Short mmCIF file of C-alpha atoms in Angstrom, two decimals:
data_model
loop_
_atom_site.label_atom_id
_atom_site.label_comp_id
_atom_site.label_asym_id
_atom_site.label_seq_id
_atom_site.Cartn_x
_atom_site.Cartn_y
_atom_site.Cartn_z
CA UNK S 1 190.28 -109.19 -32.93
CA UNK S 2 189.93 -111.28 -29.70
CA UNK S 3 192.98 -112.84 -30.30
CA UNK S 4 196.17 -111.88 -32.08
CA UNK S 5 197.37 -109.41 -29.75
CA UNK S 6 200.71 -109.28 -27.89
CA UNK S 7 200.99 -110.32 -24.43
CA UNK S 8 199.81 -113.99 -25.72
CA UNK S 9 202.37 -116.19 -23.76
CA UNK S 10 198.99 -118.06 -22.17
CA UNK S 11 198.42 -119.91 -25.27
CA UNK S 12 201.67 -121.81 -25.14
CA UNK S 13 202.95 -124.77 -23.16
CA UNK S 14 206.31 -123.25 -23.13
CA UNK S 15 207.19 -121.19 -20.00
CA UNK S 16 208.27 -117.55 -20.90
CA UNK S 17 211.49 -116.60 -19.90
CA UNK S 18 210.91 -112.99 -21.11
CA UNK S 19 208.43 -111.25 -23.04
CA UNK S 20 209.29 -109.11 -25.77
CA UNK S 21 205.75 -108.98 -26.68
CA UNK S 22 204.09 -106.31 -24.93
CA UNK S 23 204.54 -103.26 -24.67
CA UNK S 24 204.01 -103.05 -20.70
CA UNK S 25 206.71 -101.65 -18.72
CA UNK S 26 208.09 -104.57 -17.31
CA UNK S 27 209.36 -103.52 -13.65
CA UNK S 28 206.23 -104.10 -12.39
CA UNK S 29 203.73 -101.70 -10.97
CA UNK S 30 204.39 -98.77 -8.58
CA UNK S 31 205.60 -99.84 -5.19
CA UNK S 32 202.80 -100.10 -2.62
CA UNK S 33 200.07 -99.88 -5.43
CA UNK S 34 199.34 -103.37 -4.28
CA UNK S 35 198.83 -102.96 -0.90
CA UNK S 36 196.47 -100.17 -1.21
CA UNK S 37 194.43 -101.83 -3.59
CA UNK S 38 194.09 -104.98 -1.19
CA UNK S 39 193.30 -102.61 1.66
CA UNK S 40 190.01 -101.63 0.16
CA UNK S 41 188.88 -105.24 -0.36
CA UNK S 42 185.68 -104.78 1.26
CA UNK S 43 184.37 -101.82 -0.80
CA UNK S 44 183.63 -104.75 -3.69
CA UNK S 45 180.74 -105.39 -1.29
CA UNK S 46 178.81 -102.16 -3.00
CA UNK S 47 179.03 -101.20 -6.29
CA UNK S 48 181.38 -99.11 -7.86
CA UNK S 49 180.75 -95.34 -8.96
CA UNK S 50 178.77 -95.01 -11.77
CA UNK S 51 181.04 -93.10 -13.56
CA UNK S 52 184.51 -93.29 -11.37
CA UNK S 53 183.40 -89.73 -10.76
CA UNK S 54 185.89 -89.32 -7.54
CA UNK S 55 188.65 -90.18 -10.21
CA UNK S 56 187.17 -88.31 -12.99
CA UNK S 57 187.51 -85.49 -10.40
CA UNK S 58 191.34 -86.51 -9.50
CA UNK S 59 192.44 -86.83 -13.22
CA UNK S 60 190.70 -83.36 -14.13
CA UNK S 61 192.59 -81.44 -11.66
CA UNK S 62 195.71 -83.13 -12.74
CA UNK S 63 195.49 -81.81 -15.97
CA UNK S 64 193.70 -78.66 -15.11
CA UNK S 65 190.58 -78.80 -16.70
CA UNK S 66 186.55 -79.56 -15.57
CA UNK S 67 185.71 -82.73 -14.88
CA UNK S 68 183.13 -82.47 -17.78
CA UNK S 69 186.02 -82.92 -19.88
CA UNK S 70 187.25 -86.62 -18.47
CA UNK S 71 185.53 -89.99 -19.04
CA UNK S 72 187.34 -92.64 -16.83
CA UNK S 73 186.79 -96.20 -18.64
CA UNK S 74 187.32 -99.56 -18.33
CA UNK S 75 191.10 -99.63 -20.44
CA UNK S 76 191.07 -97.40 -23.65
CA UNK S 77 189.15 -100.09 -25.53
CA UNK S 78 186.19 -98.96 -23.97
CA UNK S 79 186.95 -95.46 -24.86
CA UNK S 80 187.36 -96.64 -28.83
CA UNK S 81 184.14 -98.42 -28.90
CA UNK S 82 182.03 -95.60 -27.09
CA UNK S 83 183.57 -93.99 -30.19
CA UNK S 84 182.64 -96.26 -32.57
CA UNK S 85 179.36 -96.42 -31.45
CA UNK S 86 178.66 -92.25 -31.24
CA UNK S 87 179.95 -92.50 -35.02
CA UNK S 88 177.96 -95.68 -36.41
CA UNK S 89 177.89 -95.35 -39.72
CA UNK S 90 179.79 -92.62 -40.52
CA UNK S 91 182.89 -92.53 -42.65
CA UNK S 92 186.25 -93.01 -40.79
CA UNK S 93 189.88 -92.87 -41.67
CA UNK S 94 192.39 -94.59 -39.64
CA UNK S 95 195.99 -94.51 -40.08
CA UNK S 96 197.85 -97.63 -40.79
CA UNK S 97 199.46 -99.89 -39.38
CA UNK S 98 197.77 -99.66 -36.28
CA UNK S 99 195.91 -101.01 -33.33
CA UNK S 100 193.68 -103.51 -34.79
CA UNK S 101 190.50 -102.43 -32.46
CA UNK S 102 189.77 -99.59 -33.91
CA UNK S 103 188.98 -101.03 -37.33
CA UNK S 104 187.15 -103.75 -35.36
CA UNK S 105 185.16 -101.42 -33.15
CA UNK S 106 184.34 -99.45 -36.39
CA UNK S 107 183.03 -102.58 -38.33
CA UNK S 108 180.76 -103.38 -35.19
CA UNK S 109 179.31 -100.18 -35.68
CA UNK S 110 179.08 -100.10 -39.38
CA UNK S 111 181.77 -97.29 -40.40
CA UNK S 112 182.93 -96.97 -44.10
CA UNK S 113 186.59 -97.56 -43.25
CA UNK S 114 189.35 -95.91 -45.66
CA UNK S 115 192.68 -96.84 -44.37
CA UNK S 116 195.78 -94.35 -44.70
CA UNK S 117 199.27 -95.25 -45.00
CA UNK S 118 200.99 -93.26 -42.14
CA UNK S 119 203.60 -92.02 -44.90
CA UNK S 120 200.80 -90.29 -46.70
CA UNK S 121 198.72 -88.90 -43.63
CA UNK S 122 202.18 -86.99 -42.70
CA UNK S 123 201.50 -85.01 -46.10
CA UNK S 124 198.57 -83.58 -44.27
CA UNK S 125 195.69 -84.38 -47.09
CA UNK S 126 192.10 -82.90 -46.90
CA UNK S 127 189.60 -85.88 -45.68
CA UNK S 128 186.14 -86.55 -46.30
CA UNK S 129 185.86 -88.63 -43.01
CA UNK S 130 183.40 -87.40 -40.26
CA UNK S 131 186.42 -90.05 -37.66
CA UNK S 132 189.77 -89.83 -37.98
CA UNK S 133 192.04 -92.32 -35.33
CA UNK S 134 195.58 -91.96 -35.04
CA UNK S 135 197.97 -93.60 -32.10
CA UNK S 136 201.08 -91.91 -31.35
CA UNK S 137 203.22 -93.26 -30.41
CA UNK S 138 201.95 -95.34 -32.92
CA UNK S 139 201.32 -99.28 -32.25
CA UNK S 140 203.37 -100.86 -33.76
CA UNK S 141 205.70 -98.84 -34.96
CA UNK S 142 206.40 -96.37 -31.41
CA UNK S 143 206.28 -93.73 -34.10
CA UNK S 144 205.20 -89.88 -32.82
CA UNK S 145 202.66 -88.32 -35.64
CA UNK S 146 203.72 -84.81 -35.92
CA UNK S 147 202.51 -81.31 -37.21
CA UNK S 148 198.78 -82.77 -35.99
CA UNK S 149 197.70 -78.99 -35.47
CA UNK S 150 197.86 -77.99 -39.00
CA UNK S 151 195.52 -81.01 -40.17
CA UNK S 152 193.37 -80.34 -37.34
CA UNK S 153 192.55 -76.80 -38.98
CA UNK S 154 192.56 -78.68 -42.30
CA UNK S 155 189.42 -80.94 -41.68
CA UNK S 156 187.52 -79.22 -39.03
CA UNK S 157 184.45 -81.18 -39.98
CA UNK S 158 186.54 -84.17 -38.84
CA UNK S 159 186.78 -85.80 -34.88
CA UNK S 160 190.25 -86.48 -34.71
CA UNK S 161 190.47 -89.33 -32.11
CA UNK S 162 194.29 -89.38 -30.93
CA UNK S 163 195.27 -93.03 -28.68
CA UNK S 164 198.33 -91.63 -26.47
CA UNK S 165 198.52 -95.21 -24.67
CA UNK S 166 202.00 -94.46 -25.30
CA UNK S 167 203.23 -91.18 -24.66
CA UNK S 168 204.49 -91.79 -20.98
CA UNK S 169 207.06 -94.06 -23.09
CA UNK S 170 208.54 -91.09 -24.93
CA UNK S 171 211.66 -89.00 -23.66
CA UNK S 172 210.15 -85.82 -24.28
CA UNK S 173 206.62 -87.00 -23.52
CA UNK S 174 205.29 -85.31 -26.48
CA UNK S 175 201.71 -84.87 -26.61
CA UNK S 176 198.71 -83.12 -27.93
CA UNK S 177 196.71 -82.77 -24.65
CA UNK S 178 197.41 -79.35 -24.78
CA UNK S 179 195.86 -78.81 -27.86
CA UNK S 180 192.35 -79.73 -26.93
CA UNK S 181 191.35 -76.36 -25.52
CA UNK S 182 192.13 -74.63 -28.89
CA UNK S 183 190.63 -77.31 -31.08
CA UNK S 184 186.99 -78.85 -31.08
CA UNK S 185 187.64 -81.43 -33.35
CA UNK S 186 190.30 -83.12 -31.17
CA UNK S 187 189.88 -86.19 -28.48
CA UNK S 188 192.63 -87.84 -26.48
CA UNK S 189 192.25 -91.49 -25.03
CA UNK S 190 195.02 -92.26 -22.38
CA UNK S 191 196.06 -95.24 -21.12
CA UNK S 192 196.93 -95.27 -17.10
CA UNK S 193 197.73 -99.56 -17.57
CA UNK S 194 201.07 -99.33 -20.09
CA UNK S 195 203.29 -97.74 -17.94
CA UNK S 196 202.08 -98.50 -14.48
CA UNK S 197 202.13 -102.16 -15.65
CA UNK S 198 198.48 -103.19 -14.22
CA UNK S 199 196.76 -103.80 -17.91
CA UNK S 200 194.68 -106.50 -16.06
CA UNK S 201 192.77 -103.74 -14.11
CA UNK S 202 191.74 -102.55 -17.50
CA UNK S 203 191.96 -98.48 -16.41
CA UNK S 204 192.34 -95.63 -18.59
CA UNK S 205 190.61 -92.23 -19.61
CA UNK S 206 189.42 -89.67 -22.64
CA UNK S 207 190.10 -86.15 -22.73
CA UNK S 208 187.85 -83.79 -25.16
CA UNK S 209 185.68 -80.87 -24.90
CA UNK S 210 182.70 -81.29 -22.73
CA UNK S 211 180.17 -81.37 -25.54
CA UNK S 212 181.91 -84.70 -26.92
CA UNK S 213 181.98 -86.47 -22.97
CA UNK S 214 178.54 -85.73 -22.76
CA UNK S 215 177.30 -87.34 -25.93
CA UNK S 216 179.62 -90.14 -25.05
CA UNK S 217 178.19 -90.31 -21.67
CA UNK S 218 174.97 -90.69 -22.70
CA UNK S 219 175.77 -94.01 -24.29
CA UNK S 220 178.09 -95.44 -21.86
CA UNK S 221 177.31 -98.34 -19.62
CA UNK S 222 177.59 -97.82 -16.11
CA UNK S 223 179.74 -99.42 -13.58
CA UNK S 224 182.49 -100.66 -16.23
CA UNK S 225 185.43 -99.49 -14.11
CA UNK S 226 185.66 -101.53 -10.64
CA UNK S 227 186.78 -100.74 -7.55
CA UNK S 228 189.60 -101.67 -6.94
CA UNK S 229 190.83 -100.08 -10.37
CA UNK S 230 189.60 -97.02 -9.41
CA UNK S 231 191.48 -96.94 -6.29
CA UNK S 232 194.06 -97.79 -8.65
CA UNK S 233 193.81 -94.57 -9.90
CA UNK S 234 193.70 -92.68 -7.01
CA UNK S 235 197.07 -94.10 -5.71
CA UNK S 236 198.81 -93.44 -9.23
CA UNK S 237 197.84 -89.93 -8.75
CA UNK S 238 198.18 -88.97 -5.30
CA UNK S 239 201.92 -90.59 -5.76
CA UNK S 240 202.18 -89.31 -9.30
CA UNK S 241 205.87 -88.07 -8.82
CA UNK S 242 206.99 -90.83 -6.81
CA UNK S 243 205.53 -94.07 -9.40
CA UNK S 244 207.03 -92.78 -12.45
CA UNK S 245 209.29 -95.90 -14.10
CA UNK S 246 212.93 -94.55 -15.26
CA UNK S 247 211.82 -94.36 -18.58
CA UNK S 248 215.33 -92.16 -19.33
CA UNK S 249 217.33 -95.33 -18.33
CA UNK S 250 214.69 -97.61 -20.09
CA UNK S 251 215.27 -95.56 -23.73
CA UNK S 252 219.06 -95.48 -22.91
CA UNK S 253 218.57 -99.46 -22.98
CA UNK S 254 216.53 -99.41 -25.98
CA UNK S 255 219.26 -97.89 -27.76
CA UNK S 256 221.95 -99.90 -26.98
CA UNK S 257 219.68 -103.07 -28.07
CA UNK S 258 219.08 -101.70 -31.12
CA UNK S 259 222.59 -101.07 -31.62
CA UNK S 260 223.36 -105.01 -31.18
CA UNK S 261 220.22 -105.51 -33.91
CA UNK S 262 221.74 -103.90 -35.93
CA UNK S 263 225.02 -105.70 -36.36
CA UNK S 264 222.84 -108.72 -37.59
CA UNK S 265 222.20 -109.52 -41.47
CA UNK S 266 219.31 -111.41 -40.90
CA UNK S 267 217.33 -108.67 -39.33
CA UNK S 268 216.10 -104.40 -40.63
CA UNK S 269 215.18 -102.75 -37.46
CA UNK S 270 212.68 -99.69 -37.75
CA UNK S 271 213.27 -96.26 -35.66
CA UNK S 272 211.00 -95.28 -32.88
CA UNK S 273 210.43 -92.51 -30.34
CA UNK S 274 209.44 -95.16 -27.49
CA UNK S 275 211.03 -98.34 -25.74
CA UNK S 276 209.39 -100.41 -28.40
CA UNK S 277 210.06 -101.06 -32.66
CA UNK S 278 209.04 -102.49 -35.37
CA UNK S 279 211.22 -105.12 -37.01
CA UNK S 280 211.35 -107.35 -40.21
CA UNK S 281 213.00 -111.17 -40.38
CA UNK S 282 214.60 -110.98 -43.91
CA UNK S 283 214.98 -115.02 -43.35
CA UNK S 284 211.26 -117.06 -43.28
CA UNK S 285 208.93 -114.89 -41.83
CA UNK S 286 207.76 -113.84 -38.24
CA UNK S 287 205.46 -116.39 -37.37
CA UNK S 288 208.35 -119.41 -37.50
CA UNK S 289 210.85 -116.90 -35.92
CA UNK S 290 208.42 -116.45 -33.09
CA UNK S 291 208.01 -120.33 -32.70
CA UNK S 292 211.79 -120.82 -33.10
CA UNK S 293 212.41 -118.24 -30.05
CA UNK S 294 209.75 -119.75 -27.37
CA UNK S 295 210.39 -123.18 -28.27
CA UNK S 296 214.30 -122.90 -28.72
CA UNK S 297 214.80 -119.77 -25.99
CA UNK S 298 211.43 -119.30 -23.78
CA UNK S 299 211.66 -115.52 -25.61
CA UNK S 300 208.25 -114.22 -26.86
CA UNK S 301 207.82 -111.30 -29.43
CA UNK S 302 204.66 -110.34 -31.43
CA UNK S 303 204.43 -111.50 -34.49
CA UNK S 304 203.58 -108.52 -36.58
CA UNK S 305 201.93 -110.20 -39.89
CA UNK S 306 198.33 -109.39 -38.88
CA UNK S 307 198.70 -105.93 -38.58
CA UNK S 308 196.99 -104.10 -41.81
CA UNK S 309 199.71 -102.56 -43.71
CA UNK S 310 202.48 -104.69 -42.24
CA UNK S 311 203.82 -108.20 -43.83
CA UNK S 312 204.30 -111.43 -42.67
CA UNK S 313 207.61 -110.83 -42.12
CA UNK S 314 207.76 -108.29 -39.42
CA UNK S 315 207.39 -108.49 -35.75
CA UNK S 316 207.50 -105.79 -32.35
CA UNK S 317 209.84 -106.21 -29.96
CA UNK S 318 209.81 -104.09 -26.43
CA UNK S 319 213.17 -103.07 -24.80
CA UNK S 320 213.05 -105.46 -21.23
CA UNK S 321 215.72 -106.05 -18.68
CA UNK S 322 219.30 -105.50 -20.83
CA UNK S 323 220.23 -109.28 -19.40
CA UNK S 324 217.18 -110.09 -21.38
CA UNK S 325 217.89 -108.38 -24.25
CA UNK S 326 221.34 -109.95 -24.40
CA UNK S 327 219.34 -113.10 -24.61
CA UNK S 328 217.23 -111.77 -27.72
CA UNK S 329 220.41 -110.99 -29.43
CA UNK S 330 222.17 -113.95 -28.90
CA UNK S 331 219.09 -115.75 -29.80
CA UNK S 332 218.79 -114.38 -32.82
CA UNK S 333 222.58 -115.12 -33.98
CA UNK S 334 221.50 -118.65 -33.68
CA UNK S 335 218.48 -117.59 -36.05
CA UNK S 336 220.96 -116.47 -38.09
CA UNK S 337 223.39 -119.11 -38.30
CA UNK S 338 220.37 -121.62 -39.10
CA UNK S 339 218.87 -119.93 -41.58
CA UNK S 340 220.34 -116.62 -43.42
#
């Protein structure tokens, strides 16, 4: 899906006073990431490492495991294609509603796609997939997927392939990293672009055991992560402790916007674990309420409709500055009052 995403405000001749459509953090990326990146300018003379092994290395020791076990790519898309295309043709489940690439990626590569309702994959069932993706926090829904250990032993003949784009959003930072060294069947894509707000560098990483990296590596293009994103990289994590965003204070906000959601008739908010939700317009449907908000208000959400699983009537909204959430809510009063 080229198009469809969040983060679409481009396609519009209205200016964007805020977007509630992606699920970046919005403060910007780390102080002095900038800088650093500009300093090293010249190095776009050569080429880039073949593999970003200096920041393979990095990201390894950061998590305490051999290098052999990290594949820096270009943004986890990369990561879910190199997937797609180690698996092509093989049967693949994929948890629903969810990030629209990975059914794409898998149709490239000629998967038999069954999807599962995330209501029924938290009963744990027995697969007959050789792929299994999951997000969690789930996109759209910031949702955490829990218990993942016990169907990990269930279908050991399965890859489960788990996207945490979204775990540096939780307030417990729940994740299954951990849980790679005890099972085979388990790979983690991260994301280092959400939270450090520089998606247009298109940098991220997987996490499996080596035997996986290796048959991915052996299909991977070279050069697909630049320079100047992997120096990206090597400023996040030689200031790791210093470029973390409050994301305490940014889930404290999150509440208190969901709290004024609430209060409104027109609207059913969903829970989540992260700074972002799923919610559903019980007046018209998401794709006029998203026209009425950036014509009417310069306010952008993403219109929900085309995820599989989801209707036409819900949309995602992510928790931004609380003066700009006060404009949501008062926005959609006026929703409201036209049409509920």
């Amino acid at each position: 899906m080229l198009h469809g995403h969040g983060d679409d405000g481009y396609r519009y001749g209205t200016k964007v006073v805020a977007d509630f459509s992606t699920n970046v953090w919005y403060g910007g990326e780390p102080a002095g990431l900038k800088e650093y990146v500009f300093e090293r300018w010249n190095e776009v003379n050569r080429y880039p490492e073949v593999l970003a092994e200096s920041l393979r290395e990095k990201i390894a020791r950061h998590h305490q495991v051999p290098a052999e076990q990290i594949l820096v790519c270009n943004g986890t898309i990369e990561s879910i294609y190199l997937i797609a295309q180690l698996f092509t043709g093989k049967r693949t489940t994929i948890v629903i509603p969810s990030f629209a690439e990975y059914e794409d990626a898998c149709l490239a590569f000629d998967h038999e796609i069954t999807s599962l309702n995330w209501q029924d994959a938290l009963e744990l069932p027995r697969l007959k997939s050789d792929l299994v993706f999951i997000c969690s926090p789930n996109n759209p829904t910031g949702q955490v997927f829990q218990d993942l250990q016990y169907w990990l032993k269930l279908n050991p003949q399965c890859l489960f392939v788990v996207d945490e784009a979204f775990v540096d959003f939780t307030e417990d930072q729940i994740a299954v990293l951990s849980l790679v060294s005890k099972f085979p069947n388990l790979l983690v894509m991260r994301s280092l672009t959400k939270v450090y707000a520089i998606p247009g560098m298109r940098l991220g990483y997987l996490l499996a055991r080596e035997d996986w990296v290796g048959q991915l590596v052996n299909i991977k293009q070279p050069w697909t992560v630049n320079t100047l994103a992997i120096g990206a990289g090597h400023f996040i994590y030689d200031h790791f402790d210093k470029v973390q965003p409050p994301i305490k204070q940014l889930l404290s906000d999150k509440r208190m916007f969901v709290q004024e959601l609430c209060k409104l008739e027109c609207l059913e908010v969903m829970d989540s674990d992260t700074h972002f939700f799923l919610a559903r317009t019980l007046v018209r449907n998401a794709a006029q309420l998203k026209e009425f908000l950036l014509d009417k208000h310069g306010l952008l959400i993403r219109d929900a409709g085309n995820f599989r699983g989801l209707t036409r009537q819900h949309f995602r909204l992510a928790t931004q500055r609380p003066e700009d959430n006060d404009k949501m809510v008062n926005a959609l009063k006026e929703w409201q009052t036209l049409y509920y």
